[in-house]
Every structure is written in C-alpha cells, then in structure tokens.
Short mmCIF file of C-alpha atoms and ligand atoms in Angstrom, two decimals:
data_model
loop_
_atom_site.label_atom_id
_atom_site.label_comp_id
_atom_site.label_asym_id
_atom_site.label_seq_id
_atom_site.Cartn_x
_atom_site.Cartn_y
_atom_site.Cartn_z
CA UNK A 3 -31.58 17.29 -14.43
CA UNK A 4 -31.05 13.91 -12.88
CA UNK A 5 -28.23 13.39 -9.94
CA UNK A 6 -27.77 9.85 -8.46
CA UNK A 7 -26.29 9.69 -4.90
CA UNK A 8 -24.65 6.56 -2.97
CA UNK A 9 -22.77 6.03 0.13
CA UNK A 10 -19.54 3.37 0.18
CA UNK A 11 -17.93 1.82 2.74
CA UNK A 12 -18.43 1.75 6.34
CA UNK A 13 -21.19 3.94 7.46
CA UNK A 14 -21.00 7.18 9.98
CA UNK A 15 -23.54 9.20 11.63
CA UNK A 16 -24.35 11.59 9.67
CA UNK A 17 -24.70 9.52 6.27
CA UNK A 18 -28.30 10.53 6.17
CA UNK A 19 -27.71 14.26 7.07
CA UNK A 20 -25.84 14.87 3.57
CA UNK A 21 -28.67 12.82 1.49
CA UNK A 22 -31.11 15.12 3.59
CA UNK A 23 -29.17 17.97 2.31
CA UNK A 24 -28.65 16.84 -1.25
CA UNK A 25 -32.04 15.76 -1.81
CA UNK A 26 -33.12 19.46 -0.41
CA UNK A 27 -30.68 21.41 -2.60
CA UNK A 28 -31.35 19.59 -5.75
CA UNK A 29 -35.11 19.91 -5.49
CA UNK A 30 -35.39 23.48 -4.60
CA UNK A 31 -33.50 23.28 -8.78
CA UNK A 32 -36.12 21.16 -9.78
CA UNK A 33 -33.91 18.62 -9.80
CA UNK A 34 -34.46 14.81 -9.30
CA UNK A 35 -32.24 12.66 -6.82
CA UNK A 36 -31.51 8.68 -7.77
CA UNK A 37 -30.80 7.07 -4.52
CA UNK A 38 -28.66 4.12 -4.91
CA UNK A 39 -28.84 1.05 -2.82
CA UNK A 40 -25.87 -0.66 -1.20
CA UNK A 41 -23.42 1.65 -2.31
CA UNK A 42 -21.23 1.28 -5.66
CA UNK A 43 -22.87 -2.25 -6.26
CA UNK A 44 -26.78 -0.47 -6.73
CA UNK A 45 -24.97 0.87 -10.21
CA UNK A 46 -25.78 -2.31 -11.47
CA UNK A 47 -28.99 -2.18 -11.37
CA UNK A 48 -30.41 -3.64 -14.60
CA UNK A 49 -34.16 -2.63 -15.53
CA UNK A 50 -35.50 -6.41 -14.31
CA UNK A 51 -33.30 -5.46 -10.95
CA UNK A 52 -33.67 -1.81 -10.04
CA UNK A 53 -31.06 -1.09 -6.81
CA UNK A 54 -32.27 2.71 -6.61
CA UNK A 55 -34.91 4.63 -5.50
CA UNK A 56 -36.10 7.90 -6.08
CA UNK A 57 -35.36 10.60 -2.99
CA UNK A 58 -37.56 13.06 -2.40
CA UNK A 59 -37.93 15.77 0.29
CA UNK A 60 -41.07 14.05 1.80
CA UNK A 61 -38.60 10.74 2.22
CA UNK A 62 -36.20 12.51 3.16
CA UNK A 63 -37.76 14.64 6.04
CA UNK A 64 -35.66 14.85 8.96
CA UNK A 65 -33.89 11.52 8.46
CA UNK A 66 -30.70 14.12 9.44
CA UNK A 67 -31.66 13.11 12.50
CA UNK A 68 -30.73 9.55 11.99
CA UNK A 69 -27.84 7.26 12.18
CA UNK A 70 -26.72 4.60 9.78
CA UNK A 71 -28.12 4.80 6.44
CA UNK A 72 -31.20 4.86 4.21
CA UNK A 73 -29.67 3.71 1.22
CA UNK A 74 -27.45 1.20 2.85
CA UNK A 75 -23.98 0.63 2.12
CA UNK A 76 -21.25 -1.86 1.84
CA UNK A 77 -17.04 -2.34 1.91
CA UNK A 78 -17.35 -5.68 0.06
CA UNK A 79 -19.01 -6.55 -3.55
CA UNK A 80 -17.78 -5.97 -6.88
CA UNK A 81 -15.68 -2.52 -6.40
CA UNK A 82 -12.98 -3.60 -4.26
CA UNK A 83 -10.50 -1.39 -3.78
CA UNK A 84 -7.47 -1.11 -1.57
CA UNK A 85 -7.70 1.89 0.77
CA UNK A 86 -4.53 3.72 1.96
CA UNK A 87 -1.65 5.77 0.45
CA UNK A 88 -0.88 4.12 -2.38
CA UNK A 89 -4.60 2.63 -2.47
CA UNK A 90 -4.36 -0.43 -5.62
CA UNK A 91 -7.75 -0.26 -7.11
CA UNK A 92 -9.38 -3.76 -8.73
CA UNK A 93 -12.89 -3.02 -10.58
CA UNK A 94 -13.20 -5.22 -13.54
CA UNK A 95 -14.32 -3.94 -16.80
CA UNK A 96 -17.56 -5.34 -16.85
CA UNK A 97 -18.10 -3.36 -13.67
CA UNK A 98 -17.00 -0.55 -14.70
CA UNK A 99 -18.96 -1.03 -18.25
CA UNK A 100 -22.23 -2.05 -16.19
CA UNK A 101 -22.00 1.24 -14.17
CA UNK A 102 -21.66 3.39 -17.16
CA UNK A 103 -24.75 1.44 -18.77
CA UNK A 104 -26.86 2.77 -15.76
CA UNK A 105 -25.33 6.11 -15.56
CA UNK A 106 -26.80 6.67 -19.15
CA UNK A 107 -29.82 4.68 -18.88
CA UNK A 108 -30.70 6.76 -16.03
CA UNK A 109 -30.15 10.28 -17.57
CA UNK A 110 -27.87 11.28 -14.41
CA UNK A 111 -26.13 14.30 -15.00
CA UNK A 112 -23.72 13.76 -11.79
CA UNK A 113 -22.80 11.02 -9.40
CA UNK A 114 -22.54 11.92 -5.72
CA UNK A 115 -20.05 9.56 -3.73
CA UNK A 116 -19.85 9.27 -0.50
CA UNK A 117 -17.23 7.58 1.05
CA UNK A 118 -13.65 7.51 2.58
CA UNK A 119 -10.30 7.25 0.40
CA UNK A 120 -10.82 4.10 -0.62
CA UNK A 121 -14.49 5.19 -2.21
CA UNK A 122 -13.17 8.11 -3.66
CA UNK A 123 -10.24 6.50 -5.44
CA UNK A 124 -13.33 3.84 -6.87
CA UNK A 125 -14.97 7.32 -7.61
CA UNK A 126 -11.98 8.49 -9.29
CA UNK A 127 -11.84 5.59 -11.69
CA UNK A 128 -15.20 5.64 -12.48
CA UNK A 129 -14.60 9.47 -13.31
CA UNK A 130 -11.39 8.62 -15.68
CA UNK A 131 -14.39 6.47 -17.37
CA UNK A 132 -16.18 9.42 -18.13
CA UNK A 133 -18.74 9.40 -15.42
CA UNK A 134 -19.48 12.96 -14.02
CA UNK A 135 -18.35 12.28 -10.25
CA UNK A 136 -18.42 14.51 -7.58
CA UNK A 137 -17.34 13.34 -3.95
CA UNK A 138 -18.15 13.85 -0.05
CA UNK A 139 -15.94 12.63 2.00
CA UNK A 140 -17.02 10.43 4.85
CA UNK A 141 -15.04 8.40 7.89
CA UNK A 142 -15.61 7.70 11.58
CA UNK A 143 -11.63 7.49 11.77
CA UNK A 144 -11.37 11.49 10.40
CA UNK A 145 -7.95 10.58 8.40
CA UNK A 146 -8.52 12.41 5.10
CA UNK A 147 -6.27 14.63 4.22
CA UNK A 148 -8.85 16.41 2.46
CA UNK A 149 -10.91 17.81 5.07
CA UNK A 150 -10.43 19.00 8.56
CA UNK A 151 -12.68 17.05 10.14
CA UNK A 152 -14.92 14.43 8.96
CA UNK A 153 -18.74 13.92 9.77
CA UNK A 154 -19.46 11.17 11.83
CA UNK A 155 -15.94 11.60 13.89
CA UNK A 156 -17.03 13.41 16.80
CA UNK A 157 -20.05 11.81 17.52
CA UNK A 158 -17.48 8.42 17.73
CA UNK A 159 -15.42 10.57 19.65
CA UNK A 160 -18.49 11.22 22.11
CA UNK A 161 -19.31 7.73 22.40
CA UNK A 162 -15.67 7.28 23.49
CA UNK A 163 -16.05 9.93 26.12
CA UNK A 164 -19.42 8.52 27.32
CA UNK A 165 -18.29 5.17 28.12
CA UNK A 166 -14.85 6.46 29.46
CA UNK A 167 -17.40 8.25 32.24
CA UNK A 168 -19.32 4.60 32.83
CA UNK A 169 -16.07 2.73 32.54
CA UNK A 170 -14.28 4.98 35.19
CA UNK A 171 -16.80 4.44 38.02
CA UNK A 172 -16.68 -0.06 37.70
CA UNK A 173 -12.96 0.68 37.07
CA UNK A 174 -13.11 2.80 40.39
CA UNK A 175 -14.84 0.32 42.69
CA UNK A 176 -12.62 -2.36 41.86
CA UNK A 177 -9.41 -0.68 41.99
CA UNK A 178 -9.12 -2.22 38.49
CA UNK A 179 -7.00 -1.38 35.11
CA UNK A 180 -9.64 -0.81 32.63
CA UNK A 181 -8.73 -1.05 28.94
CA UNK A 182 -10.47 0.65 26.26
CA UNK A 183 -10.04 -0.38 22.50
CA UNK A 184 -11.40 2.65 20.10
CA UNK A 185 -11.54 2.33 16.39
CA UNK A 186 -9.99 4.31 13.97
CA UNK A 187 -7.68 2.20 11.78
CA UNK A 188 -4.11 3.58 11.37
CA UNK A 189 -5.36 7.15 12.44
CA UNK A 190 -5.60 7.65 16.52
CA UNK A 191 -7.70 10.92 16.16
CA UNK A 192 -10.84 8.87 18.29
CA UNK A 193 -8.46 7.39 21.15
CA UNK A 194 -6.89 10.69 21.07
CA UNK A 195 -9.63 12.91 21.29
CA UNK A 196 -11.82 10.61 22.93
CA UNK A 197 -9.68 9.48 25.75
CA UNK A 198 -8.41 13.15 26.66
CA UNK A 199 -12.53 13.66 26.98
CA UNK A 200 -12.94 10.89 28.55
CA UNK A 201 -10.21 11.56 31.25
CA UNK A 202 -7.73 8.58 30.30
CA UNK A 203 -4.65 7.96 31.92
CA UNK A 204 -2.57 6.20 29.19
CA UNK A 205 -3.46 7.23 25.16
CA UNK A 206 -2.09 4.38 23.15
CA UNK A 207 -2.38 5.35 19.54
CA UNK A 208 -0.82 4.13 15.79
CA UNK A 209 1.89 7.20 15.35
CA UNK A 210 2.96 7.21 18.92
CA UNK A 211 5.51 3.75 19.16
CA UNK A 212 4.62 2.69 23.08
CA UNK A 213 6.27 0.31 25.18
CA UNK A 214 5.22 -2.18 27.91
CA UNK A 215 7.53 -1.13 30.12
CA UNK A 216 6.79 2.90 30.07
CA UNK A 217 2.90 1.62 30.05
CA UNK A 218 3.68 -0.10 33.53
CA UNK A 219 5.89 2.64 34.88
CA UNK A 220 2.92 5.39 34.54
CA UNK A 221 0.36 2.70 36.06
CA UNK A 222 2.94 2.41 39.16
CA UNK A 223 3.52 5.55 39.25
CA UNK A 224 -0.76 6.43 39.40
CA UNK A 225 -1.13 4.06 41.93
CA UNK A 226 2.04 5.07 44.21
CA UNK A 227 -0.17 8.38 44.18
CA UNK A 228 -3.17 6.44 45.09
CA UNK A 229 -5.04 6.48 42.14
CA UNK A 230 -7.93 3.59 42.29
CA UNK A 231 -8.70 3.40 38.70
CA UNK A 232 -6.16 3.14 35.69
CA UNK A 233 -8.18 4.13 32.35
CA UNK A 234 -5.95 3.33 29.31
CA UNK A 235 -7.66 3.73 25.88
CA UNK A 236 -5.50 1.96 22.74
CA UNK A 237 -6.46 2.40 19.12
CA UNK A 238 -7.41 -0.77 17.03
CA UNK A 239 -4.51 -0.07 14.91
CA UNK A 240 -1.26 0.56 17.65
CA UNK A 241 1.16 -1.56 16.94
CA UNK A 242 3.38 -3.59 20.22
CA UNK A 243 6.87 -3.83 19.12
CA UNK A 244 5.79 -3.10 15.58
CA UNK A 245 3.24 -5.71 15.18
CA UNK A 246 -0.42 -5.03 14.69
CA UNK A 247 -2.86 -7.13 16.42
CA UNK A 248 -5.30 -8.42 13.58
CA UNK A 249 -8.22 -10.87 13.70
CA UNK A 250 -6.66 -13.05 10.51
CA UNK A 251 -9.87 -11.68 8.86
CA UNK A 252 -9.99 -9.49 5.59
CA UNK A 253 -12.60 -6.84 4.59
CA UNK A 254 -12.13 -5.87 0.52
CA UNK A 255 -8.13 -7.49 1.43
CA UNK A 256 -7.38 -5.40 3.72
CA UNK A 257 -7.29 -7.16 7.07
CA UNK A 258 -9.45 -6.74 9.92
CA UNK A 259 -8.07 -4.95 12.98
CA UNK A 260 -8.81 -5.38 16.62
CA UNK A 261 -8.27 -7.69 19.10
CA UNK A 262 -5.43 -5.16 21.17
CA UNK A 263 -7.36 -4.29 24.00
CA UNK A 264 -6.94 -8.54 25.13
CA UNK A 265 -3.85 -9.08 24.60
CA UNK A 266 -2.91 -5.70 26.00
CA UNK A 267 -5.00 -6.51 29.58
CA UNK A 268 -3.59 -10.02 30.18
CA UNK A 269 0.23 -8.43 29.49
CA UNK A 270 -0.94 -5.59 31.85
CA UNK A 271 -2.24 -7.92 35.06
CA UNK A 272 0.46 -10.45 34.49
CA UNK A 273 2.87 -7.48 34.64
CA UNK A 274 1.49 -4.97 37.13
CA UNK A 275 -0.73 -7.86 39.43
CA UNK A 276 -3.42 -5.30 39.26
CA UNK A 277 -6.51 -6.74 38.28
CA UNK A 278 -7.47 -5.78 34.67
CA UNK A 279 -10.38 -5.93 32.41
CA UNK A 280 -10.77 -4.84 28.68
CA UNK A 281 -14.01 -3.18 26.50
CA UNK A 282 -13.85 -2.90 22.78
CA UNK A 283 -16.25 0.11 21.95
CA UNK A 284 -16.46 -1.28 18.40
CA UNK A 285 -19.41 -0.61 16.04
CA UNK A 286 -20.91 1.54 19.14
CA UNK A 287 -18.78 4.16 17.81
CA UNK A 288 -20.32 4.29 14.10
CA UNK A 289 -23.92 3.55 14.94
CA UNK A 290 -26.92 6.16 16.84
CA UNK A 291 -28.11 9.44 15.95
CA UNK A 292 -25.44 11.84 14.60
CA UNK A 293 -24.67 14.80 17.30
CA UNK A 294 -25.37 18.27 16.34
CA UNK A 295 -22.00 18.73 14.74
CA UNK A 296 -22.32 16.02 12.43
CA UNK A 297 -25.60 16.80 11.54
CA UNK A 298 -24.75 20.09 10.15
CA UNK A 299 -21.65 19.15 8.61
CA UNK A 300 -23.69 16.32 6.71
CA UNK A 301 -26.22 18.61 5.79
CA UNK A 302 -24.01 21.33 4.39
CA UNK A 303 -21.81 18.55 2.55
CA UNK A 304 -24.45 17.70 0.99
CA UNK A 305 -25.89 21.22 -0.48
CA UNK A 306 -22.27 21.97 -1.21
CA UNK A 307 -22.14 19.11 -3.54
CA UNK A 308 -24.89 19.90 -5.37
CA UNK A 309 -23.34 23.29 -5.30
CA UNK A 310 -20.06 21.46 -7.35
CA UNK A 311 -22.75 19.87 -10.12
CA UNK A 312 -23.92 22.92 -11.28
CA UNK A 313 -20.87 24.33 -11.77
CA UNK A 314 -19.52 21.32 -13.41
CA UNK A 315 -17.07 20.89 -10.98
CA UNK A 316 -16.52 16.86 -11.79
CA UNK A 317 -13.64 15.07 -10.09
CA UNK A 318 -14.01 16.96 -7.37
CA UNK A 319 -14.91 16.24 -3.60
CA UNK A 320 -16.49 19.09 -1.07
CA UNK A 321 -14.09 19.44 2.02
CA UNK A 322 -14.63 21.15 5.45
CA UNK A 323 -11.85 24.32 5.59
CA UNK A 324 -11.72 25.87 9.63
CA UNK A 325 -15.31 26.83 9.05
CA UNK A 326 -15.70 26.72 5.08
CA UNK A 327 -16.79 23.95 2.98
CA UNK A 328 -14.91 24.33 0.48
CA UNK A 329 -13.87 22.06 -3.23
CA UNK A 330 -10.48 20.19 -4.21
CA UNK A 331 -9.67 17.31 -6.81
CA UNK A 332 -10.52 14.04 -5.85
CA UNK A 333 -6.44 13.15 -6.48
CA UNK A 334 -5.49 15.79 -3.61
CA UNK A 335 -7.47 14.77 -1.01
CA UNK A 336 -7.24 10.83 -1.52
CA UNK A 337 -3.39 11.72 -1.67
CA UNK A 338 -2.53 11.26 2.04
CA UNK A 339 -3.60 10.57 5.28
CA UNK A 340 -4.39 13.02 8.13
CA UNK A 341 -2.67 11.19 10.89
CA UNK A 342 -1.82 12.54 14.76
CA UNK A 343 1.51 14.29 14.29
CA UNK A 344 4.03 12.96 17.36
CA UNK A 345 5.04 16.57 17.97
CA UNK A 346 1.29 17.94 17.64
CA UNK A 347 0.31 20.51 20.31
CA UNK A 348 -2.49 18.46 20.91
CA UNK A 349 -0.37 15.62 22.10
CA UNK A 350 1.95 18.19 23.75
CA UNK A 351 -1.22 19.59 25.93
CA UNK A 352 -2.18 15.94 26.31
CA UNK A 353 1.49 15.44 28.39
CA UNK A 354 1.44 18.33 29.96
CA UNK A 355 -1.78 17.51 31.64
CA UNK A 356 -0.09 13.77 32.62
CA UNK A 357 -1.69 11.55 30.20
CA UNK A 358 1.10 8.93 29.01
CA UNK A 359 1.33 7.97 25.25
CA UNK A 360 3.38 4.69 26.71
CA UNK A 361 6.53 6.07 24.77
CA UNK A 362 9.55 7.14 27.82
CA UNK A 363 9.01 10.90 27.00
CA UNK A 364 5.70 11.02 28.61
CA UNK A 365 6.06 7.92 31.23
CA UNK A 366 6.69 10.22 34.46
CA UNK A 367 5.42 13.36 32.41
CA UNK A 368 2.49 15.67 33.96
CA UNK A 369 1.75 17.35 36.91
CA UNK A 370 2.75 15.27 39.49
O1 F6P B 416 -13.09 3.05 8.67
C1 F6P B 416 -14.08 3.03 9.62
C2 F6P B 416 -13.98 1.83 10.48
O2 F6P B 416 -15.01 1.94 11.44
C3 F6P B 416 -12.62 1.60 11.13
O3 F6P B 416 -12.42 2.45 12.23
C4 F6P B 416 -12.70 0.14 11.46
O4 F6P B 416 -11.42 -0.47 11.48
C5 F6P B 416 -13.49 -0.41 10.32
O5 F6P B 416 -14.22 0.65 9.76
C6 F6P B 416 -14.42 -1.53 10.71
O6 F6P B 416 -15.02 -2.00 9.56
P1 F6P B 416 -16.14 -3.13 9.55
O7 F6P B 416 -17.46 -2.42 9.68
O8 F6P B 416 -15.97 -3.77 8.23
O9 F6P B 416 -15.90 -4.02 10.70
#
C-alpha cells in the first residue's frame, strides 16, 4: 500500500517526530510513505516536477529529534484557506483536480495531513473530493478543540519560561518594566502557561479584556512593595480597548499579528515613569529541537494515524484524550476553538498566587 504524508501551515517542534513515527508504523506493514514537499502545494507535482520524496526508516532515523521540518511547509500557495470558526475555504478547481491527478497517479491509498484548523478544513475538502484523508493535528498556539494538547505547544511554552528567567535578571538590574510578547494568535494558552512558568507579574491574554489603568495599578502596587523588576507577558492577539494590534500585513488573508508588546511599553513608561523595555519571543517559540513531550506526542500521532488507514477510518484526525490518542471526524475537531476560559481554575490559581490579568478583578488580587 502507498500512504503520502505532508505538513501545512506554520511549523512546530515536533513536525518531524510524527513523520518519524508514520514512516516507522507504515513500514513495519510493508508499507511505502510519499513524503510531500511544501505542504498541500507538493500535490501538484506533475511527473516533469516531482514535489515528493520517498520516506524511509533509514531517512527518517532519529529526525524526532529535530525541529522544523524535513518536508517543509507553507501557509501561502494555492490552498488558501481562512482559518478560524467559521474558516471560508478558497481552493480552485484546478487545484483541487491537480491534487486528485497525483493522488491516483501515485497509487496512495491515504493522505496524512498535518496541520492546524485551517489545514484540516483544506483536508476536509479535499476528502469531500474523494481523497482518502486522514488528519494530525498540529499548532504551537494549542487551540484545537480536538485535542487536549497539541505537539509543539509546550516546548513554545518552555521557550517562554526560559527567556522569562534571562529577561527577569536585565529586568532586575535596571529596576525596569520588561514586556514580553508570546505568540499564540487568538488563544493565550503560551502567555498563560508560559508566563505563570516563567514567574510573570501581569498575564495579558485574548479572552481576558485588560485595561491600562488596572495594568498600572498592579505595577504600583509591586513596586510600593519594593519589587525591582515588573515582568508582564501579553499575547500577540490581546486586544486594548477592543482593538488588535496588527502589522497591516496578511498571511493566506488573514492578517498578521504582533506589534503589542511596543505600543504596550511606551503606554506603560509614559504612564508609570518607570523605565520600560519590550522583547517579542516570536519565531523562537516554533523553531529548536522538540522537548521530550512533544517528541512522544509526535511520534505516537503519527503511528496512530497509520493506525486510522488501516481501518479505513477516512475523514478522520488522531487527537490526544488525558493520556489516549484517540480518533474523531475532521468536522468535530475543526468545529471550535480551545480558548482560556475567564473562569478557568487555571486562571483562578494564577490570581490567587498574585499574577494580574490587567482586568479590576485581579488588579490588587494575590497574596499581598
Ligand atoms: O499559528 C502558529 C503561529 O505561530 C501563530 O502563533 C502566529 O501568529 C503565526 O503562526 C505566525 O505565522 P508566520 O510564521 O506566518 O509569521
């Protein structure tokens, strides 16, 4: 039997882990692997312009190990889709005709995406074409609905924590306000996560409205107690007074975000005359060597779905359940987004322990 794999979308550690443990399942079946290149847009290959290559446990060895990619991936090209709730998907038929063409040409039995919501909703319309699709999902930002957590999310979440620890001590030496911008697009799971690892003060995140003036009250308040340092970590996608802070730049139309942390530090000295600086972890966050975690989750994604092809389960994505992996439709688990409840005992614990989500509940909250 033939099975081609491809990753879409932005990568995460741990990409390589589930083509490790793909390649490994299929081939202890006898089965062979087409690797595509570049994500949806290696489907159209043509025979004078191969995008795949054939995966093998012997190119494959170890690459778990390994961050990024070996078959390389993209959010542009020809599949553009909208991600989101009610994701809007644009693949022309040509595409869609081209993709089939390989499909058969190739022999493949299955398709393996990998990819966030807006790869699996691609995935599902390549599946209401007839393709035999079966789906991992995949995101830094670990807002699937689908699966508890997502590979890739807590390595991000330990490159948060890392550079909390380096940021604290400059932070510390020049009694500054240090503000951290974390990625994560309308989810706050890594500033969440991240900054209660990383010891932040202030936890500005999408689902959590915020205002300047609570942000400035709990920085008073830290430094009335004497605190030197002020560590406040904001997600890419919080909004100030409603608005989202964007770089007017667009990635497969949706726009870019970022840009918070600035504006955020220059309010924050004007405001508090406490000298302020800003670091945007950015693509830090997606690239390196997956952590253990990651590595196994990739790995066991990837047998799973192997698993789902040879029991014909099409349509469907592999999903991690407590400590399961476990299958669902491709429908349910692009259906919503996993997003940081307001009333979440993680945010709760998060209070009690004094960190401020910049909202008046938690301004004078904790333990002082
Ligand atoms: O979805 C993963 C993610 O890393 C988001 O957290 C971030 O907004 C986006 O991708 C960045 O995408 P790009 O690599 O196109 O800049």
């Amino acid at each position: 039997m033939n099975v081609g794999i491809l990753n879409s979308g932005g990568d995460a550690p741990g990409l390589n882990a589930v083509i490790e443990g793909a390649v490994a399942a299929a081939t202890a079946r006898g089965w062979t692997v087409y690797g595509f290149y570049d994500g949806f847009e290696g489907l159209l290959s043509t025979p004078e312009d191969e995008r795949w290559k054939i995966l093998t446990t012997e190119n494959c060895h170890n690459i778990r190990s390994t961050g990024g990619t070996i078959l390389g991936t993209t959010n542009k090209g020809h599949f553009t889709v909208k991600s989101g709730v009610d994701g809007r998907v644009e693949i022309a038929k040509e595409v869609l005709d081209q993709s089939k063409a390989t499909v058969e040409r190739l022999g493949l039995s299955a398709l393996i995406v990998v990819g966030g919501d807006g790869s699996q909703t691609i995935g599902l319309e390549l599946r209401h074409i007839g393709l035999p699709i079966v789906g991992v999902p995949k995101t830094i930002d670990n807002d699937l609905g689908a699966t508890d957590y997502t590979f890739g999310f807590w390595t991000a979440v330990g490159v948060v924590s890392q550079n909390l620890d380096r940021l604290r001590t400059t932070a510390d030496s020049h009694q500054r306000i240090m503000v951290v911008e974390v990625m994560g697009r309308h989810a706050g799971w890594i500033a969440l996560y991240g900054g209660l690892a990383g010891g932040a003060d202030l936890i500005l995140i999408p689902e959590i409205e915020f205002t300047m003036e609570d942000v400035v009250k709990k920085i008073e308040l830290l430094k009335a107690l004497g605190q030197r340092e002020i560590i406040v970590v904001v997600s890419e996608g919080a909004r100030i007074g409603g608005q989202l802070i964007t770089l007017n730049e667009e990635t497969k139309g949706e726009v870019r975000l970022g840009g918070i942390a600035a504006f955020l530090s220059t309010k924050l000295q004007t405001l508090t005359d406490i000298e302020t600086r800003y670091c945007v972890l950015g693509h830090t966050q997606r690239g390196g060597s997956p952590i253990p975690f990651d590595r196994v989750l990739g790995v066991r994604c990837g047998a799973k779905a192997i698993e789902l092809i040879e029991k014909g389960e099409f349509g469907h994505t592999v999903a991690l359940s407590r400590t399961d992996i476990v299958s669902m439709p491709i429908e349910e688990a692009v259906k919503k987004l996993h997003l940081v409840g307001e009333d979440s005992q993680l945010v709760d614990a998060a209070k009690e322990i004094g960190v401020s989500f910049g909202d008046t509940h938690s301004a004078y909250g904790g333990p002082f």
